[in-house]
mmCIF file with all atom_site columns, C-alpha atoms in Angstrom:
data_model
loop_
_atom_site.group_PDB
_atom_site.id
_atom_site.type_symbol
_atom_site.label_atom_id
_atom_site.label_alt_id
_atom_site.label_comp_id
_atom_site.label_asym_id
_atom_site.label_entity_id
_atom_site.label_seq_id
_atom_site.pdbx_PDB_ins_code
_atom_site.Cartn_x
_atom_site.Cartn_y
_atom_site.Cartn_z
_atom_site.occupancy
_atom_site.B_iso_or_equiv
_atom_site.pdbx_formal_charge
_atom_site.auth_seq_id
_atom_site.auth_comp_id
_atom_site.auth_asym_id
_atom_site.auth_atom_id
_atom_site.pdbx_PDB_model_num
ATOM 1   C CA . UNK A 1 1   ? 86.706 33.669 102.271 1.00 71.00 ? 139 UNK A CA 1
ATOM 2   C CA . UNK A 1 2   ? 84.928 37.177 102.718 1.00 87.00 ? 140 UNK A CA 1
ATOM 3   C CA . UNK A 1 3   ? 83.017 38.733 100.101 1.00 92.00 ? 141 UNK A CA 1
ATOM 4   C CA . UNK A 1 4   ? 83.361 41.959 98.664  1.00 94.00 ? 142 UNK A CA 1
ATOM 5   C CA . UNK A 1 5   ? 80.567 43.029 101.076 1.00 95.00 ? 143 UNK A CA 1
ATOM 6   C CA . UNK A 1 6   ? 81.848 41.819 104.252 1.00 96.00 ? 144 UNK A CA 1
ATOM 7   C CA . UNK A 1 7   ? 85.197 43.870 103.788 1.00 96.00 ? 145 UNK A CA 1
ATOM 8   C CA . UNK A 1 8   ? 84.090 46.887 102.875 1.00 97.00 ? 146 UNK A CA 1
ATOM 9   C CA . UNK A 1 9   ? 81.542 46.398 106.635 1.00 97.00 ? 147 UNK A CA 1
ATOM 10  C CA . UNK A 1 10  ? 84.846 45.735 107.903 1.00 96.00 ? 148 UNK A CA 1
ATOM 11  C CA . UNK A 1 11  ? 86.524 48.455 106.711 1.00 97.00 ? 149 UNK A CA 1
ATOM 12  C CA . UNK A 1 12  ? 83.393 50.905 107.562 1.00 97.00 ? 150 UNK A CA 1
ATOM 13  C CA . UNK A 1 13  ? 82.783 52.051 103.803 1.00 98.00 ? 151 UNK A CA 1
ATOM 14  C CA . UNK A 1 14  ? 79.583 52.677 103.404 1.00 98.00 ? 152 UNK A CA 1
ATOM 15  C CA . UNK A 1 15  ? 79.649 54.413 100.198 1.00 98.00 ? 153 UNK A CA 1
ATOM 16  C CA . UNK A 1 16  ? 80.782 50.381 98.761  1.00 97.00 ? 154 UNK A CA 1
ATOM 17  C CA . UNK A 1 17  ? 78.358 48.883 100.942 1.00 97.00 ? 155 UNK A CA 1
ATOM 18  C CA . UNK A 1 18  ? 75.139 51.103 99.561  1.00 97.00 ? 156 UNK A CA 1
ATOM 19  C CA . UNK A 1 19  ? 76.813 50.815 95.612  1.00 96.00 ? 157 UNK A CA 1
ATOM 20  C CA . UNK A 1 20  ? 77.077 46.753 96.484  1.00 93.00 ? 158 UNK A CA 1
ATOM 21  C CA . UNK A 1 21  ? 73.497 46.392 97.838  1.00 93.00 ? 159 UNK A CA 1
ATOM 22  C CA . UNK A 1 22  ? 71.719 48.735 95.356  1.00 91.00 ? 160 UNK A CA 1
ATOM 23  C CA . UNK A 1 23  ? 73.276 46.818 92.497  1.00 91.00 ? 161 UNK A CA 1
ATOM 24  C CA . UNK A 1 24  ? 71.938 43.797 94.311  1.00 87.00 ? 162 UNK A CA 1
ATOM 25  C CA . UNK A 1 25  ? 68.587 44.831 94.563  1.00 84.00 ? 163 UNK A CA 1
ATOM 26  C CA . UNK A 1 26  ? 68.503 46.037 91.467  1.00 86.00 ? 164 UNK A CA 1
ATOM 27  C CA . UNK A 1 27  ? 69.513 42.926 89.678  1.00 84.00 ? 165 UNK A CA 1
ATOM 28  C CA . UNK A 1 28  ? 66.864 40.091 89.199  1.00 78.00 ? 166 UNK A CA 1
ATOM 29  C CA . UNK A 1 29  ? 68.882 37.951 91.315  1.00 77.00 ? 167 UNK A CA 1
ATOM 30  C CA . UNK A 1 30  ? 67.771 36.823 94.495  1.00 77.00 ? 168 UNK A CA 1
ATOM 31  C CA . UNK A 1 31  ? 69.404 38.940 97.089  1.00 81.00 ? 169 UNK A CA 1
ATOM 32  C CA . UNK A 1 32  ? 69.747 36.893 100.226 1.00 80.00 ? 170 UNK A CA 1
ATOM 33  C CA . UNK A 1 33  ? 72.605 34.967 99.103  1.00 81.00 ? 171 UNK A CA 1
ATOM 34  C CA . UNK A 1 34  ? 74.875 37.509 99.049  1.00 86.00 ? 172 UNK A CA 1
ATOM 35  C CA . UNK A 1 35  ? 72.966 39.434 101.461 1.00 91.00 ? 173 UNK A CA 1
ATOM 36  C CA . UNK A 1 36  ? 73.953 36.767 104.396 1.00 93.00 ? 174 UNK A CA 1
ATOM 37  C CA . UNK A 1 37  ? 76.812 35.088 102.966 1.00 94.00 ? 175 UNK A CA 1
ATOM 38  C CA . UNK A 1 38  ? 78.490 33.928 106.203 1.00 95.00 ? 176 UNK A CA 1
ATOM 39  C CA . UNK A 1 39  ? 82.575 34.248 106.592 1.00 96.00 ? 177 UNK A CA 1
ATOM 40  C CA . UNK A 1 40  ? 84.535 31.246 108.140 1.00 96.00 ? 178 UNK A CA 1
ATOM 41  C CA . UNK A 1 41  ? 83.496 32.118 111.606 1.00 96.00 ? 179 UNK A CA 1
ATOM 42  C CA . UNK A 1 42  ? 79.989 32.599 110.328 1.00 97.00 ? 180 UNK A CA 1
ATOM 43  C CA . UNK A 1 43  ? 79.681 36.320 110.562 1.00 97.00 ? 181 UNK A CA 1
ATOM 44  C CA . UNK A 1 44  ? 77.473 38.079 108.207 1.00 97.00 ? 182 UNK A CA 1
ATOM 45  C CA . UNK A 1 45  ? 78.039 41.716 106.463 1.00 97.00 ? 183 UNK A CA 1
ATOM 46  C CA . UNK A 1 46  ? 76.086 42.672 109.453 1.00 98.00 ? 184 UNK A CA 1
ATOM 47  C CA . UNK A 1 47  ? 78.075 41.090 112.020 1.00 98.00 ? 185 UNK A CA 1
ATOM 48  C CA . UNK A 1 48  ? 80.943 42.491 111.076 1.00 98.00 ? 186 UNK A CA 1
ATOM 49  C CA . UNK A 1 49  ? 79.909 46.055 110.862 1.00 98.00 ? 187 UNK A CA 1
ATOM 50  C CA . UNK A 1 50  ? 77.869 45.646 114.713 1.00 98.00 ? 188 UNK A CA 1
ATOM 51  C CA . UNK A 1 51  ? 81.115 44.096 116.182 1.00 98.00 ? 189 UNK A CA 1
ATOM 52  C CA . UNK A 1 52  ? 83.361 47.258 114.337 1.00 98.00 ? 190 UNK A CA 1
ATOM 53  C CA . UNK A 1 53  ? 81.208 49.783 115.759 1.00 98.00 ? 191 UNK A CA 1
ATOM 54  C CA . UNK A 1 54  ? 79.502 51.315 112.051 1.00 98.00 ? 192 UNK A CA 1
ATOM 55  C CA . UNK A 1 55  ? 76.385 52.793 113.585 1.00 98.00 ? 193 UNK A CA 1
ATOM 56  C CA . UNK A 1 56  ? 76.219 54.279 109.548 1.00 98.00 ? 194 UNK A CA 1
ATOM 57  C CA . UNK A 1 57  ? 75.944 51.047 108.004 1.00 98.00 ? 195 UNK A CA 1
ATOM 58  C CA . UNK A 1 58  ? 73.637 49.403 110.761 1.00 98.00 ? 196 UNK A CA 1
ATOM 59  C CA . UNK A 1 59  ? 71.718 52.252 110.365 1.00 98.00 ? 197 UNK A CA 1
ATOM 60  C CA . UNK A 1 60  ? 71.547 51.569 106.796 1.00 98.00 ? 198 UNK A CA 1
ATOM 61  C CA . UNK A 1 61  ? 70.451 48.538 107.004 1.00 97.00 ? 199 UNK A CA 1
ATOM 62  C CA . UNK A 1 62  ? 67.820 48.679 109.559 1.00 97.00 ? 200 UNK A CA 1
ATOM 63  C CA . UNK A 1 63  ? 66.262 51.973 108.712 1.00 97.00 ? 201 UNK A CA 1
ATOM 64  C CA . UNK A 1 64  ? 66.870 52.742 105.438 1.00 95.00 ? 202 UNK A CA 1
ATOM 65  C CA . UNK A 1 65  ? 66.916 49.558 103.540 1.00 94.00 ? 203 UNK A CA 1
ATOM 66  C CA . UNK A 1 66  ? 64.942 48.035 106.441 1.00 94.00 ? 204 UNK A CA 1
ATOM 67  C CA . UNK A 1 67  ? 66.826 44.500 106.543 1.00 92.00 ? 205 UNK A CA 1
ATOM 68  C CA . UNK A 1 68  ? 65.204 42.971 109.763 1.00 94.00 ? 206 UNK A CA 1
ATOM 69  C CA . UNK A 1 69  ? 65.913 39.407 108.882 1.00 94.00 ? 207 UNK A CA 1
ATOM 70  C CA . UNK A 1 70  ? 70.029 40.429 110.319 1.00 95.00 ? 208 UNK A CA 1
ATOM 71  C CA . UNK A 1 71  ? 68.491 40.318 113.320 1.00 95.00 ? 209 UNK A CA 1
ATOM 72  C CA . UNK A 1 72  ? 68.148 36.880 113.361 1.00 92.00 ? 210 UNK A CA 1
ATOM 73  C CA . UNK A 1 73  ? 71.513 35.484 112.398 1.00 94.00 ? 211 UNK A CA 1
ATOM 74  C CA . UNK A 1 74  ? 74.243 34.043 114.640 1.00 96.00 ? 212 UNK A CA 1
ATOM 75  C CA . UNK A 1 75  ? 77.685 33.644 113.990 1.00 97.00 ? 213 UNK A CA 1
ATOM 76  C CA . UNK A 1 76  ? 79.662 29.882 114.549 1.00 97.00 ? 214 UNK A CA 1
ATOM 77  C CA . UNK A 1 77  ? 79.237 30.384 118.526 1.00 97.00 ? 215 UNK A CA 1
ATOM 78  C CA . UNK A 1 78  ? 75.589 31.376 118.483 1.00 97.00 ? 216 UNK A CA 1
ATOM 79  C CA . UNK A 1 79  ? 76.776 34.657 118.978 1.00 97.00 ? 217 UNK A CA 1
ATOM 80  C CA . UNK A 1 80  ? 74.061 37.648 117.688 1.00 97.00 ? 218 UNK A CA 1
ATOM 81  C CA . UNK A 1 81  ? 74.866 40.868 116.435 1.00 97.00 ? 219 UNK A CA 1
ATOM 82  C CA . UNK A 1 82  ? 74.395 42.069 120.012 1.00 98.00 ? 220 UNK A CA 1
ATOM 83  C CA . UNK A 1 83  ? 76.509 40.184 121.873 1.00 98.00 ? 221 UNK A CA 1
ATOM 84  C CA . UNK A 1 84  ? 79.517 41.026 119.331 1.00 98.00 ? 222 UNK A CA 1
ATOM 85  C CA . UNK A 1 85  ? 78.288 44.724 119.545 1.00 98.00 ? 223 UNK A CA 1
ATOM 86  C CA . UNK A 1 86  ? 78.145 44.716 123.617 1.00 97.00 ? 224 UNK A CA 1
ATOM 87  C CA . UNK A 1 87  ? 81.249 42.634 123.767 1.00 96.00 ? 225 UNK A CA 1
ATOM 88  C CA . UNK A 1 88  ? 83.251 45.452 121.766 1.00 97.00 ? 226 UNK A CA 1
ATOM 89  C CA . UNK A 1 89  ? 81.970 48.503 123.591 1.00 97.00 ? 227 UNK A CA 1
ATOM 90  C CA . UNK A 1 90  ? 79.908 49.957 120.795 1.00 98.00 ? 228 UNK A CA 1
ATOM 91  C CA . UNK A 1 91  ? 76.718 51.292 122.832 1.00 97.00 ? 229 UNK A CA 1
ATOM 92  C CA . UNK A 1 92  ? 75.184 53.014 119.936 1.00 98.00 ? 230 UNK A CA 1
ATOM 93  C CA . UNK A 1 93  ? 75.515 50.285 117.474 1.00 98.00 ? 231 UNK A CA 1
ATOM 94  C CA . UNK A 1 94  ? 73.226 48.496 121.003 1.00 97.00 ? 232 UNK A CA 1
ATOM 95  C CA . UNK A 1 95  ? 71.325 51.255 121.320 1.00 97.00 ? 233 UNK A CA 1
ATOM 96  C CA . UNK A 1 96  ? 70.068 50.873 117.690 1.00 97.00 ? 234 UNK A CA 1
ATOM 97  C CA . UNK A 1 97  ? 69.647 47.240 117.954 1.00 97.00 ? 235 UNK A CA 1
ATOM 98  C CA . UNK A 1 98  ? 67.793 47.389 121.325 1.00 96.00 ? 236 UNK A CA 1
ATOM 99  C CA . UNK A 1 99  ? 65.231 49.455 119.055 1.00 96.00 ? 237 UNK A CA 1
ATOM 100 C CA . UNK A 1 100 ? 64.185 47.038 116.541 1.00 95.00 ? 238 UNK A CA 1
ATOM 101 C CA . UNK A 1 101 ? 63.700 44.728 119.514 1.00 91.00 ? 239 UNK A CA 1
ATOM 102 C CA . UNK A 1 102 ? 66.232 42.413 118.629 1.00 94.00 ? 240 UNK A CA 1
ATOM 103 C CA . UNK A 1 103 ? 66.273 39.513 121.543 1.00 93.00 ? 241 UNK A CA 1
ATOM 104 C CA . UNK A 1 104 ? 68.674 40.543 124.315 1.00 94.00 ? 242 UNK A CA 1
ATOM 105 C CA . UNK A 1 105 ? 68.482 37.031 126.116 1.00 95.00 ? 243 UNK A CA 1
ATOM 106 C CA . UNK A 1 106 ? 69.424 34.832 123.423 1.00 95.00 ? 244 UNK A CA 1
ATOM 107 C CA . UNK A 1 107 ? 72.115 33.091 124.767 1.00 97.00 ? 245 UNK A CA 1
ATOM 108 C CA . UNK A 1 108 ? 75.659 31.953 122.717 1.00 97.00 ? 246 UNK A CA 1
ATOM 109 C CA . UNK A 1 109 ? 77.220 28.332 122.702 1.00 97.00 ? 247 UNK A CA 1
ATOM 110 C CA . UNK A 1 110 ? 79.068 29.488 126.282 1.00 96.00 ? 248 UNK A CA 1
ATOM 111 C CA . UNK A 1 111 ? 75.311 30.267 127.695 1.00 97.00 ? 249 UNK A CA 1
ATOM 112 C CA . UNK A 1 112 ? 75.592 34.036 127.754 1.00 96.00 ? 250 UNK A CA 1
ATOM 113 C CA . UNK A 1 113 ? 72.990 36.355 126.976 1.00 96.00 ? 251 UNK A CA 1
ATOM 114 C CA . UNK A 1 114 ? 74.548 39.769 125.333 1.00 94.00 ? 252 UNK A CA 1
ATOM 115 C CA . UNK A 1 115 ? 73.672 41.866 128.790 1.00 90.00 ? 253 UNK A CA 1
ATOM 116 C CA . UNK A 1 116 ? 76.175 38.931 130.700 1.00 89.00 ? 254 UNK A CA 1
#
């Protein structure tokens, strides 16, 4: 059910996640698909790695290969990469987000904003 991608966010391997998305981008393939491939509880790469606590591969993401659009993407319960970072106790993975302005009020399917 995950990709190759979303286990080695989940494992914190960033050395696998850079050799995954470079090969990616440097295919002729559209990247997005694999990009944001969702897991069963519709969690992205990015999800996963915000809700471990991998300020290196957020930070790879968002500044290096500057992949806003994760941002944007909730998981099955409307849940951002936010809440799952706040809800876990990872301050600088929020920290970083809080930075690329990400939207601190959404709210998830139980009506709580990732500050709740």
């Amino acid at each position: 059910d995950e990709t190759v991608l979303h286990l080695a966010c989940r494992n914190g391997n960033l050395e696998i996640v850079k050799l995954i998305v470079n090969k990616l981008l440097d295919s002729n393939r559209p990247t997005d698909q694999f990009l944001f491939t969702k897991n069963r509880d519709g969690q992205t790469c990015f999800h996963i790695a915000c809700a471990k606590g991998y300020l290196n591969i957020v930070d790879y993401f968002l500044k290096e290969k500057k992949i806003k659009q994760f941002l944007e993407h909730h998981d099955n319960n409307l849940n951002t990469c936010l809440h799952l970072a706040t809800e876990n106790s990872h301050s600088s993975v929020v920290n970083t987000l809080l930075e690329f302005n990400i939207d601190y009020l959404a709210k998830n399917e139980e009506n709580i904003t990732a500050l709740d």
